Amino acid sequence: MDISNATALASAIVALVAPALVQAFKKYVPADYVGLVSLGTSVVLGVIAVGATGGFNHATWGVALAAVVGVAQAVYVLVNQAFVGKLSKDKLDLAV
């Protein structure tokens, strides 16, 4: 594969930052759309990371983008499970 080190590093960073952003802004998103916002955030940030590092110049940019989205969604699910739903949209709404 010809994914550069910069693309791999930027993709890894974005994959860990995207779930944190979704958690931070979850209370402003309607409960039915939190999953879609999480997916969209990871895709948009992944495209920015791949594009900023010149990753679109290689034929394997799709692999890097898929990796960003996959890892970001896995981290998002693990964070929610670690807090046993304490960060769920329903519990955040009840706390207000």
PDB file of N, CA and C in Angstrom:
ATOM      1  N   MET A   1       0.831  -1.176   0.000  1.00  0.00           N
ATOM      2  CA  MET A   1       0.000   0.000   0.000  1.00  0.00           C
ATOM      3  C   MET A   1       0.875   1.238   0.000  1.00  0.00           C
ATOM      4  N   ASP A   2       0.377   2.281  -0.563  1.00  0.00           N
ATOM      5  CA  ASP A   2       1.160   3.494  -0.611  1.00  0.00           C
ATOM      6  C   ASP A   2       0.513   4.637   0.174  1.00  0.00           C
ATOM      7  N   ILE A   3      -0.039   4.330   1.334  1.00  0.00           N
ATOM      8  CA  ILE A   3      -0.567   5.356   2.225  1.00  0.00           C
ATOM      9  C   ILE A   3       0.625   5.944   2.976  1.00  0.00           C
ATOM     10  N   SER A   4       0.757   7.263   2.930  1.00  0.00           N
ATOM     11  CA  SER A   4       1.906   7.894   3.560  1.00  0.00           C
ATOM     12  C   SER A   4       1.788   7.859   5.081  1.00  0.00           C
ATOM     13  N   ASN A   5       2.905   8.046   5.738  1.00  0.00           N
ATOM     14  CA  ASN A   5       2.905   8.089   7.204  1.00  0.00           C
ATOM     15  C   ASN A   5       2.078   9.263   7.710  1.00  0.00           C
ATOM     16  N   ALA A   6       2.135  10.394   7.005  1.00  0.00           N
ATOM     17  CA  ALA A   6       1.359  11.563   7.416  1.00  0.00           C
ATOM     18  C   ALA A   6      -0.141  11.283   7.334  1.00  0.00           C
ATOM     19  N   THR A   7      -0.571  10.606   6.279  1.00  0.00           N
ATOM     20  CA  THR A   7      -1.989  10.265   6.143  1.00  0.00           C
ATOM     21  C   THR A   7      -2.413   9.293   7.228  1.00  0.00           C
ATOM     22  N   ALA A   8      -1.579   8.316   7.515  1.00  0.00           N
ATOM     23  CA  ALA A   8      -1.902   7.345   8.560  1.00  0.00           C
ATOM     24  C   ALA A   8      -1.987   8.020   9.922  1.00  0.00           C
ATOM     25  N   LEU A   9      -1.055   8.908  10.222  1.00  0.00           N
ATOM     26  CA  LEU A   9      -1.057   9.602  11.511  1.00  0.00           C
ATOM     27  C   LEU A   9      -2.251  10.541  11.625  1.00  0.00           C
ATOM     28  N   ALA A  10      -2.517  11.318  10.586  1.00  0.00           N
ATOM     29  CA  ALA A  10      -3.670  12.224  10.614  1.00  0.00           C
ATOM     30  C   ALA A  10      -4.975  11.446  10.735  1.00  0.00           C
ATOM     31  N   SER A  11      -5.065  10.314  10.064  1.00  0.00           N
ATOM     32  CA  SER A  11      -6.263   9.483  10.137  1.00  0.00           C
ATOM     33  C   SER A  11      -6.457   8.927  11.537  1.00  0.00           C
ATOM     34  N   ALA A  12      -5.391   8.508  12.172  1.00  0.00           N
ATOM     35  CA  ALA A  12      -5.483   7.979  13.538  1.00  0.00           C
ATOM     36  C   ALA A  12      -5.918   9.062  14.513  1.00  0.00           C
ATOM     37  N   ILE A  13      -5.372  10.248  14.359  1.00  0.00           N
ATOM     38  CA  ILE A  13      -5.744  11.356  15.245  1.00  0.00           C
ATOM     39  C   ILE A  13      -7.216  11.714  15.065  1.00  0.00           C
ATOM     40  N   VAL A  14      -7.655  11.813  13.827  1.00  0.00           N
ATOM     41  CA  VAL A  14      -9.052  12.148  13.553  1.00  0.00           C
ATOM     42  C   VAL A  14      -9.980  11.062  14.081  1.00  0.00           C
ATOM     43  N   ALA A  15      -9.578   9.814  13.954  1.00  0.00           N
ATOM     44  CA  ALA A  15     -10.413   8.716  14.425  1.00  0.00           C
ATOM     45  C   ALA A  15     -10.628   8.783  15.935  1.00  0.00           C
ATOM     46  N   LEU A  16      -9.706   9.374  16.652  1.00  0.00           N
ATOM     47  CA  LEU A  16      -9.873   9.512  18.098  1.00  0.00           C
ATOM     48  C   LEU A  16     -10.531  10.838  18.481  1.00  0.00           C
ATOM     49  N   VAL A  17     -10.408  11.850  17.649  1.00  0.00           N
ATOM     50  CA  VAL A  17     -10.978  13.162  17.953  1.00  0.00           C
ATOM     51  C   VAL A  17     -12.464  13.227  17.596  1.00  0.00           C
ATOM     52  N   ALA A  18     -12.866  12.593  16.523  1.00  0.00           N
ATOM     53  CA  ALA A  18     -14.262  12.663  16.070  1.00  0.00           C
ATOM     54  C   ALA A  18     -15.255  12.213  17.146  1.00  0.00           C
ATOM     55  N   PRO A  19     -15.044  11.085  17.830  1.00  0.00           N
ATOM     56  CA  PRO A  19     -15.992  10.702  18.883  1.00  0.00           C
ATOM     57  C   PRO A  19     -16.022  11.704  20.041  1.00  0.00           C
ATOM     58  N   ALA A  20     -14.893  12.308  20.342  1.00  0.00           N
ATOM     59  CA  ALA A  20     -14.860  13.309  21.416  1.00  0.00           C
ATOM     60  C   ALA A  20     -15.697  14.533  21.034  1.00  0.00           C
ATOM     61  N   LEU A  21     -15.611  14.946  19.781  1.00  0.00           N
ATOM     62  CA  LEU A  21     -16.422  16.076  19.329  1.00  0.00           C
ATOM     63  C   LEU A  21     -17.916  15.751  19.402  1.00  0.00           C
ATOM     64  N   VAL A  22     -18.271  14.549  18.998  1.00  0.00           N
ATOM     65  CA  VAL A  22     -19.678  14.152  19.049  1.00  0.00           C
ATOM     66  C   VAL A  22     -20.160  14.127  20.492  1.00  0.00           C
ATOM     67  N   GLN A  23     -19.360  13.606  21.400  1.00  0.00           N
ATOM     68  CA  GLN A  23     -19.747  13.589  22.814  1.00  0.00           C
ATOM     69  C   GLN A  23     -19.927  15.003  23.350  1.00  0.00           C
ATOM     70  N   ALA A  24     -19.058  15.912  22.943  1.00  0.00           N
ATOM     71  CA  ALA A  24     -19.122  17.288  23.434  1.00  0.00           C
ATOM     72  C   ALA A  24     -20.377  18.017  22.943  1.00  0.00           C
ATOM     73  N   PHE A  25     -20.810  17.730  21.732  1.00  0.00           N
ATOM     74  CA  PHE A  25     -21.945  18.440  21.155  1.00  0.00           C
ATOM     75  C   PHE A  25     -23.225  17.619  21.108  1.00  0.00           C
ATOM     76  N   LYS A  26     -23.218  16.463  21.764  1.00  0.00           N
ATOM     77  CA  LYS A  26     -24.363  15.554  21.716  1.00  0.00           C
ATOM     78  C   LYS A  26     -25.634  16.197  22.265  1.00  0.00           C
ATOM     79  N   LYS A  27     -25.503  17.040  23.258  1.00  0.00           N
ATOM     80  CA  LYS A  27     -26.704  17.621  23.873  1.00  0.00           C
ATOM     81  C   LYS A  27     -27.425  18.594  22.943  1.00  0.00           C
ATOM     82  N   TYR A  28     -26.775  19.032  21.891  1.00  0.00           N
ATOM     83  CA  TYR A  28     -27.400  19.952  20.941  1.00  0.00           C
ATOM     84  C   TYR A  28     -28.012  19.237  19.739  1.00  0.00           C
ATOM     85  N   VAL A  29     -27.843  17.925  19.670  1.00  0.00           N
ATOM     86  CA  VAL A  29     -28.308  17.139  18.530  1.00  0.00           C
ATOM     87  C   VAL A  29     -29.565  16.369  18.944  1.00  0.00           C
ATOM     88  N   PRO A  30     -30.632  16.380  18.127  1.00  0.00           N
ATOM     89  CA  PRO A  30     -31.811  15.575  18.457  1.00  0.00           C
ATOM     90  C   PRO A  30     -31.435  14.100  18.617  1.00  0.00           C
ATOM     91  N   ALA A  31     -32.062  13.426  19.556  1.00  0.00           N
ATOM     92  CA  ALA A  31     -31.708  12.050  19.917  1.00  0.00           C
ATOM     93  C   ALA A  31     -31.747  11.095  18.725  1.00  0.00           C
ATOM     94  N   ASP A  32     -32.671  11.302  17.807  1.00  0.00           N
ATOM     95  CA  ASP A  32     -32.788  10.397  16.659  1.00  0.00           C
ATOM     96  C   ASP A  32     -31.640  10.544  15.668  1.00  0.00           C
ATOM     97  N   TYR A  33     -30.884  11.613  15.767  1.00  0.00           N
ATOM     98  CA  TYR A  33     -29.845  11.892  14.778  1.00  0.00           C
ATOM     99  C   TYR A  33     -28.418  11.788  15.319  1.00  0.00           C
ATOM    100  N   VAL A  34     -28.243  11.373  16.562  1.00  0.00           N
ATOM    101  CA  VAL A  34     -26.908  11.311  17.144  1.00  0.00           C
ATOM    102  C   VAL A  34     -26.003  10.341  16.379  1.00  0.00           C
ATOM    103  N   GLY A  35     -26.507   9.185  16.023  1.00  0.00           N
ATOM    104  CA  GLY A  35     -25.717   8.213  15.263  1.00  0.00           C
ATOM    105  C   GLY A  35     -25.326   8.741  13.893  1.00  0.00           C
ATOM    106  N   LEU A  36     -26.263   9.402  13.231  1.00  0.00           N
ATOM    107  CA  LEU A  36     -25.984   9.970  11.915  1.00  0.00           C
ATOM    108  C   LEU A  36     -24.965  11.106  12.016  1.00  0.00           C
ATOM    109  N   VAL A  37     -25.079  11.926  13.053  1.00  0.00           N
ATOM    110  CA  VAL A  37     -24.114  13.014  13.257  1.00  0.00           C
ATOM    111  C   VAL A  37     -22.729  12.437  13.541  1.00  0.00           C
ATOM    112  N   SER A  38     -22.670  11.357  14.319  1.00  0.00           N
ATOM    113  CA  SER A  38     -21.397  10.710  14.610  1.00  0.00           C
ATOM    114  C   SER A  38     -20.738  10.197  13.327  1.00  0.00           C
ATOM    115  N   LEU A  39     -21.515   9.539  12.503  1.00  0.00           N
ATOM    116  CA  LEU A  39     -20.998   9.028  11.234  1.00  0.00           C
ATOM    117  C   LEU A  39     -20.562  10.167  10.324  1.00  0.00           C
ATOM    118  N   GLY A  40     -21.394  11.185  10.205  1.00  0.00           N
ATOM    119  CA  GLY A  40     -21.071  12.322   9.352  1.00  0.00           C
ATOM    120  C   GLY A  40     -19.824  13.062   9.810  1.00  0.00           C
ATOM    121  N   THR A  41     -19.680  13.218  11.120  1.00  0.00           N
ATOM    122  CA  THR A  41     -18.502  13.889  11.660  1.00  0.00           C
ATOM    123  C   THR A  41     -17.239  13.133  11.316  1.00  0.00           C
ATOM    124  N   SER A  42     -17.262  11.821  11.472  1.00  0.00           N
ATOM    125  CA  SER A  42     -16.064  11.037  11.177  1.00  0.00           C
ATOM    126  C   SER A  42     -15.745  11.045   9.683  1.00  0.00           C
ATOM    127  N   VAL A  43     -16.766  11.059   8.835  1.00  0.00           N
ATOM    128  CA  VAL A  43     -16.520  11.109   7.388  1.00  0.00           C
ATOM    129  C   VAL A  43     -15.932  12.463   6.994  1.00  0.00           C
ATOM    130  N   VAL A  44     -16.526  13.550   7.482  1.00  0.00           N
ATOM    131  CA  VAL A  44     -16.049  14.889   7.120  1.00  0.00           C
ATOM    132  C   VAL A  44     -14.628  15.113   7.621  1.00  0.00           C
ATOM    133  N   LEU A  45     -14.368  14.777   8.883  1.00  0.00           N
ATOM    134  CA  LEU A  45     -13.016  14.956   9.415  1.00  0.00           C
ATOM    135  C   LEU A  45     -12.019  14.023   8.734  1.00  0.00           C
ATOM    136  N   GLY A  46     -12.463  12.826   8.359  1.00  0.00           N
ATOM    137  CA  GLY A  46     -11.590  11.907   7.628  1.00  0.00           C
ATOM    138  C   GLY A  46     -11.210  12.439   6.264  1.00  0.00           C
ATOM    139  N   VAL A  47     -12.173  13.016   5.553  1.00  0.00           N
ATOM    140  CA  VAL A  47     -11.887  13.605   4.244  1.00  0.00           C
ATOM    141  C   VAL A  47     -10.899  14.765   4.393  1.00  0.00           C
ATOM    142  N   ILE A  48     -11.088  15.578   5.436  1.00  0.00           N
ATOM    143  CA  ILE A  48     -10.170  16.693   5.674  1.00  0.00           C
ATOM    144  C   ILE A  48      -8.760  16.170   5.966  1.00  0.00           C
ATOM    145  N   ALA A  49      -8.663  15.139   6.804  1.00  0.00           N
ATOM    146  CA  ALA A  49      -7.346  14.589   7.149  1.00  0.00           C
ATOM    147  C   ALA A  49      -6.647  13.981   5.938  1.00  0.00           C
ATOM    148  N   VAL A  50      -7.370  13.203   5.165  1.00  0.00           N
ATOM    149  CA  VAL A  50      -6.778  12.576   3.975  1.00  0.00           C
ATOM    150  C   VAL A  50      -6.393  13.639   2.950  1.00  0.00           C
ATOM    151  N   GLY A  51      -7.262  14.620   2.756  1.00  0.00           N
ATOM    152  CA  GLY A  51      -6.974  15.680   1.793  1.00  0.00           C
ATOM    153  C   GLY A  51      -5.817  16.571   2.214  1.00  0.00           C
ATOM    154  N   ALA A  52      -5.722  16.887   3.502  1.00  0.00           N
ATOM    155  CA  ALA A  52      -4.665  17.776   3.990  1.00  0.00           C
ATOM    156  C   ALA A  52      -3.284  17.139   3.885  1.00  0.00           C
ATOM    157  N   THR A  53      -3.222  15.837   3.899  1.00  0.00           N
ATOM    158  CA  THR A  53      -1.932  15.152   3.839  1.00  0.00           C
ATOM    159  C   THR A  53      -1.609  14.639   2.438  1.00  0.00           C
ATOM    160  N   GLY A  54      -2.408  15.027   1.464  1.00  0.00           N
ATOM    161  CA  GLY A  54      -2.149  14.599   0.096  1.00  0.00           C
ATOM    162  C   GLY A  54      -2.536  13.159  -0.163  1.00  0.00           C
ATOM    163  N   GLY A  55      -3.380  12.601   0.662  1.00  0.00           N
ATOM    164  CA  GLY A  55      -3.764  11.205   0.529  1.00  0.00           C
ATOM    165  C   GLY A  55      -4.595  10.895  -0.700  1.00  0.00           C
ATOM    166  N   PHE A  56      -5.252  11.907  -1.267  1.00  0.00           N
ATOM    167  CA  PHE A  56      -6.065  11.678  -2.461  1.00  0.00           C
ATOM    168  C   PHE A  56      -5.212  11.486  -3.710  1.00  0.00           C
ATOM    169  N   ASN A  57      -3.910  11.705  -3.594  1.00  0.00           N
ATOM    170  CA  ASN A  57      -3.007  11.473  -4.718  1.00  0.00           C
ATOM    171  C   ASN A  57      -2.717   9.991  -4.914  1.00  0.00           C
ATOM    172  N   HIS A  58      -3.060   9.170  -3.941  1.00  0.00           N
ATOM    173  CA  HIS A  58      -2.795   7.733  -4.000  1.00  0.00           C
ATOM    174  C   HIS A  58      -4.083   6.974  -4.284  1.00  0.00           C
ATOM    175  N   ALA A  59      -3.946   5.830  -4.850  1.00  0.00           N
ATOM    176  CA  ALA A  59      -5.114   5.018  -5.189  1.00  0.00           C
ATOM    177  C   ALA A  59      -5.780   4.411  -3.966  1.00  0.00           C
ATOM    178  N   THR A  60      -5.111   4.418  -2.823  1.00  0.00           N
ATOM    179  CA  THR A  60      -5.645   3.758  -1.628  1.00  0.00           C
ATOM    180  C   THR A  60      -6.273   4.739  -0.646  1.00  0.00           C
ATOM    181  N   TRP A  61      -6.682   5.919  -1.089  1.00  0.00           N
ATOM    182  CA  TRP A  61      -7.259   6.897  -0.184  1.00  0.00           C
ATOM    183  C   TRP A  61      -8.560   6.376   0.423  1.00  0.00           C
ATOM    184  N   GLY A  62      -9.269   5.532  -0.296  1.00  0.00           N
ATOM    185  CA  GLY A  62     -10.515   4.963   0.228  1.00  0.00           C
ATOM    186  C   GLY A  62     -10.273   4.081   1.439  1.00  0.00           C
ATOM    187  N   VAL A  63      -9.148   3.384   1.430  1.00  0.00           N
ATOM    188  CA  VAL A  63      -8.797   2.536   2.573  1.00  0.00           C
ATOM    189  C   VAL A  63      -8.547   3.401   3.807  1.00  0.00           C
ATOM    190  N   ALA A  64      -7.836   4.497   3.629  1.00  0.00           N
ATOM    191  CA  ALA A  64      -7.561   5.395   4.750  1.00  0.00           C
ATOM    192  C   ALA A  64      -8.849   5.999   5.282  1.00  0.00           C
ATOM    193  N   LEU A  65      -9.732   6.409   4.397  1.00  0.00           N
ATOM    194  CA  LEU A  65     -11.001   7.004   4.830  1.00  0.00           C
ATOM    195  C   LEU A  65     -11.882   5.971   5.535  1.00  0.00           C
ATOM    196  N   ALA A  66     -11.930   4.767   5.008  1.00  0.00           N
ATOM    197  CA  ALA A  66     -12.708   3.708   5.654  1.00  0.00           C
ATOM    198  C   ALA A  66     -12.143   3.373   7.026  1.00  0.00           C
ATOM    199  N   ALA A  67     -10.837   3.399   7.153  1.00  0.00           N
ATOM    200  CA  ALA A  67     -10.214   3.137   8.452  1.00  0.00           C
ATOM    201  C   ALA A  67     -10.574   4.216   9.462  1.00  0.00           C
ATOM    202  N   VAL A  68     -10.561   5.469   9.032  1.00  0.00           N
ATOM    203  CA  VAL A  68     -10.931   6.568   9.930  1.00  0.00           C
ATOM    204  C   VAL A  68     -12.360   6.394  10.417  1.00  0.00           C
ATOM    205  N   VAL A  69     -13.265   6.156   9.511  1.00  0.00           N
ATOM    206  CA  VAL A  69     -14.676   6.018   9.875  1.00  0.00           C
ATOM    207  C   VAL A  69     -14.884   4.802  10.770  1.00  0.00           C
ATOM    208  N   GLY A  70     -14.271   3.693  10.435  1.00  0.00           N
ATOM    209  CA  GLY A  70     -14.428   2.486  11.239  1.00  0.00           C
ATOM    210  C   GLY A  70     -13.893   2.638  12.648  1.00  0.00           C
ATOM    211  N   VAL A  71     -12.703   3.178  12.771  1.00  0.00           N
ATOM    212  CA  VAL A  71     -12.115   3.356  14.106  1.00  0.00           C
ATOM    213  C   VAL A  71     -12.894   4.391  14.905  1.00  0.00           C
ATOM    214  N   ALA A  72     -13.307   5.474  14.266  1.00  0.00           N
ATOM    215  CA  ALA A  72     -14.069   6.505  14.972  1.00  0.00           C
ATOM    216  C   ALA A  72     -15.383   5.947  15.504  1.00  0.00           C
ATOM    217  N   GLN A  73     -16.066   5.148  14.711  1.00  0.00           N
ATOM    218  CA  GLN A  73     -17.330   4.573  15.172  1.00  0.00           C
ATOM    219  C   GLN A  73     -17.110   3.544  16.276  1.00  0.00           C
ATOM    220  N   ALA A  74     -16.044   2.772  16.177  1.00  0.00           N
ATOM    221  CA  ALA A  74     -15.733   1.802  17.230  1.00  0.00           C
ATOM    222  C   ALA A  74     -15.401   2.509  18.547  1.00  0.00           C
ATOM    223  N   VAL A  75     -14.621   3.569  18.471  1.00  0.00           N
ATOM    224  CA  VAL A  75     -14.278   4.325  19.683  1.00  0.00           C
ATOM    225  C   VAL A  75     -15.531   4.956  20.269  1.00  0.00           C
ATOM    226  N   TYR A  76     -16.400   5.482  19.430  1.00  0.00           N
ATOM    227  CA  TYR A  76     -17.648   6.088  19.895  1.00  0.00           C
ATOM    228  C   TYR A  76     -18.496   5.075  20.665  1.00  0.00           C
ATOM    229  N   VAL A  77     -18.629   3.876  20.122  1.00  0.00           N
ATOM    230  CA  VAL A  77     -19.407   2.827  20.789  1.00  0.00           C
ATOM    231  C   VAL A  77     -18.743   2.406  22.101  1.00  0.00           C
ATOM    232  N   LEU A  78     -17.429   2.256  22.097  1.00  0.00           N
ATOM    233  CA  LEU A  78     -16.725   1.853  23.314  1.00  0.00           C
ATOM    234  C   LEU A  78     -16.830   2.902  24.416  1.00  0.00           C
ATOM    235  N   VAL A  79     -16.779   4.156  24.058  1.00  0.00           N
ATOM    236  CA  VAL A  79     -16.930   5.223  25.054  1.00  0.00           C
ATOM    237  C   VAL A  79     -18.325   5.175  25.667  1.00  0.00           C
ATOM    238  N   ASN A  80     -19.338   5.010  24.833  1.00  0.00           N
ATOM    239  CA  ASN A  80     -20.702   4.922  25.361  1.00  0.00           C
ATOM    240  C   ASN A  80     -20.879   3.708  26.254  1.00  0.00           C
ATOM    241  N   GLN A  81     -20.293   2.573  25.887  1.00  0.00           N
ATOM    242  CA  GLN A  81     -20.402   1.379  26.716  1.00  0.00           C
ATOM    243  C   GLN A  81     -19.617   1.518  28.007  1.00  0.00           C
ATOM    244  N   ALA A  82     -18.490   2.199  27.954  1.00  0.00           N
ATOM    245  CA  ALA A  82     -17.674   2.382  29.155  1.00  0.00           C
ATOM    246  C   ALA A  82     -18.415   3.204  30.204  1.00  0.00           C
ATOM    247  N   PHE A  83     -19.202   4.152  29.758  1.00  0.00           N
ATOM    248  CA  PHE A  83     -19.959   4.979  30.687  1.00  0.00           C
ATOM    249  C   PHE A  83     -21.340   4.412  30.959  1.00  0.00           C
ATOM    250  N   VAL A  84     -21.615   3.205  30.497  1.00  0.00           N
ATOM    251  CA  VAL A  84     -22.872   2.476  30.696  1.00  0.00           C
ATOM    252  C   VAL A  84     -24.074   3.365  30.410  1.00  0.00           C
ATOM    253  N   GLY A  85     -23.998   4.066  29.314  1.00  0.00           N
ATOM    254  CA  GLY A  85     -25.124   4.890  28.899  1.00  0.00           C
ATOM    255  C   GLY A  85     -25.242   6.209  29.620  1.00  0.00           C
ATOM    256  N   LYS A  86     -24.313   6.548  30.509  1.00  0.00           N
ATOM    257  CA  LYS A  86     -24.398   7.814  31.231  1.00  0.00           C
ATOM    258  C   LYS A  86     -24.327   9.000  30.283  1.00  0.00           C
ATOM    259  N   LEU A  87     -23.730   8.790  29.111  1.00  0.00           N
ATOM    260  CA  LEU A  87     -23.619   9.858  28.138  1.00  0.00           C
ATOM    261  C   LEU A  87     -24.687   9.750  27.055  1.00  0.00           C
ATOM    262  N   SER A  88     -25.667   8.874  27.253  1.00  0.00           N
ATOM    263  CA  SER A  88     -26.698   8.723  26.240  1.00  0.00           C
ATOM    264  C   SER A  88     -27.535   9.991  26.161  1.00  0.00           C
ATOM    265  N   LYS A  89     -28.094  10.228  25.013  1.00  0.00           N
ATOM    266  CA  LYS A  89     -28.878  11.440  24.775  1.00  0.00           C
ATOM    267  C   LYS A  89     -30.069  11.513  25.724  1.00  0.00           C
ATOM    268  N   ASP A  90     -30.730  10.393  25.996  1.00  0.00           N
ATOM    269  CA  ASP A  90     -31.885  10.383  26.876  1.00  0.00           C
ATOM    270  C   ASP A  90     -31.525  10.801  28.296  1.00  0.00           C
ATOM    271  N   LYS A  91     -30.400  10.300  28.803  1.00  0.00           N
ATOM    272  CA  LYS A  91     -29.990  10.650  30.158  1.00  0.00           C
ATOM    273  C   LYS A  91     -29.505  12.083  30.245  1.00  0.00           C
ATOM    274  N   LEU A  92     -28.901  12.582  29.173  1.00  0.00           N
ATOM    275  CA  LEU A  92     -28.503  13.988  29.162  1.00  0.00           C
ATOM    276  C   LEU A  92     -29.719  14.899  29.179  1.00  0.00           C
ATOM    277  N   ASP A  93     -30.788  14.521  28.463  1.00  0.00           N
ATOM    278  CA  ASP A  93     -32.003  15.323  28.444  1.00  0.00           C
ATOM    279  C   ASP A  93     -32.687  15.322  29.811  1.00  0.00           C
ATOM    280  N   LEU A  94     -32.661  14.194  30.513  1.00  0.00           N
ATOM    281  CA  LEU A  94     -33.278  14.109  31.828  1.00  0.00           C
ATOM    282  C   LEU A  94     -32.509  14.911  32.878  1.00  0.00           C
ATOM    283  N   ALA A  95     -31.231  15.038  32.700  1.00  0.00           N
ATOM    284  CA  ALA A  95     -30.398  15.753  33.661  1.00  0.00           C
ATOM    285  C   ALA A  95     -30.610  17.265  33.585  1.00  0.00           C
ATOM    286  N   VAL A  96     -31.144  17.724  32.476  1.00  0.00           N
ATOM    287  CA  VAL A  96     -31.320  19.187  32.304  1.00  0.00           C
ATOM    288  C   VAL A  96     -32.557  19.666  32.943  1.00  0.00           C
TER     289      VAL A  96
END
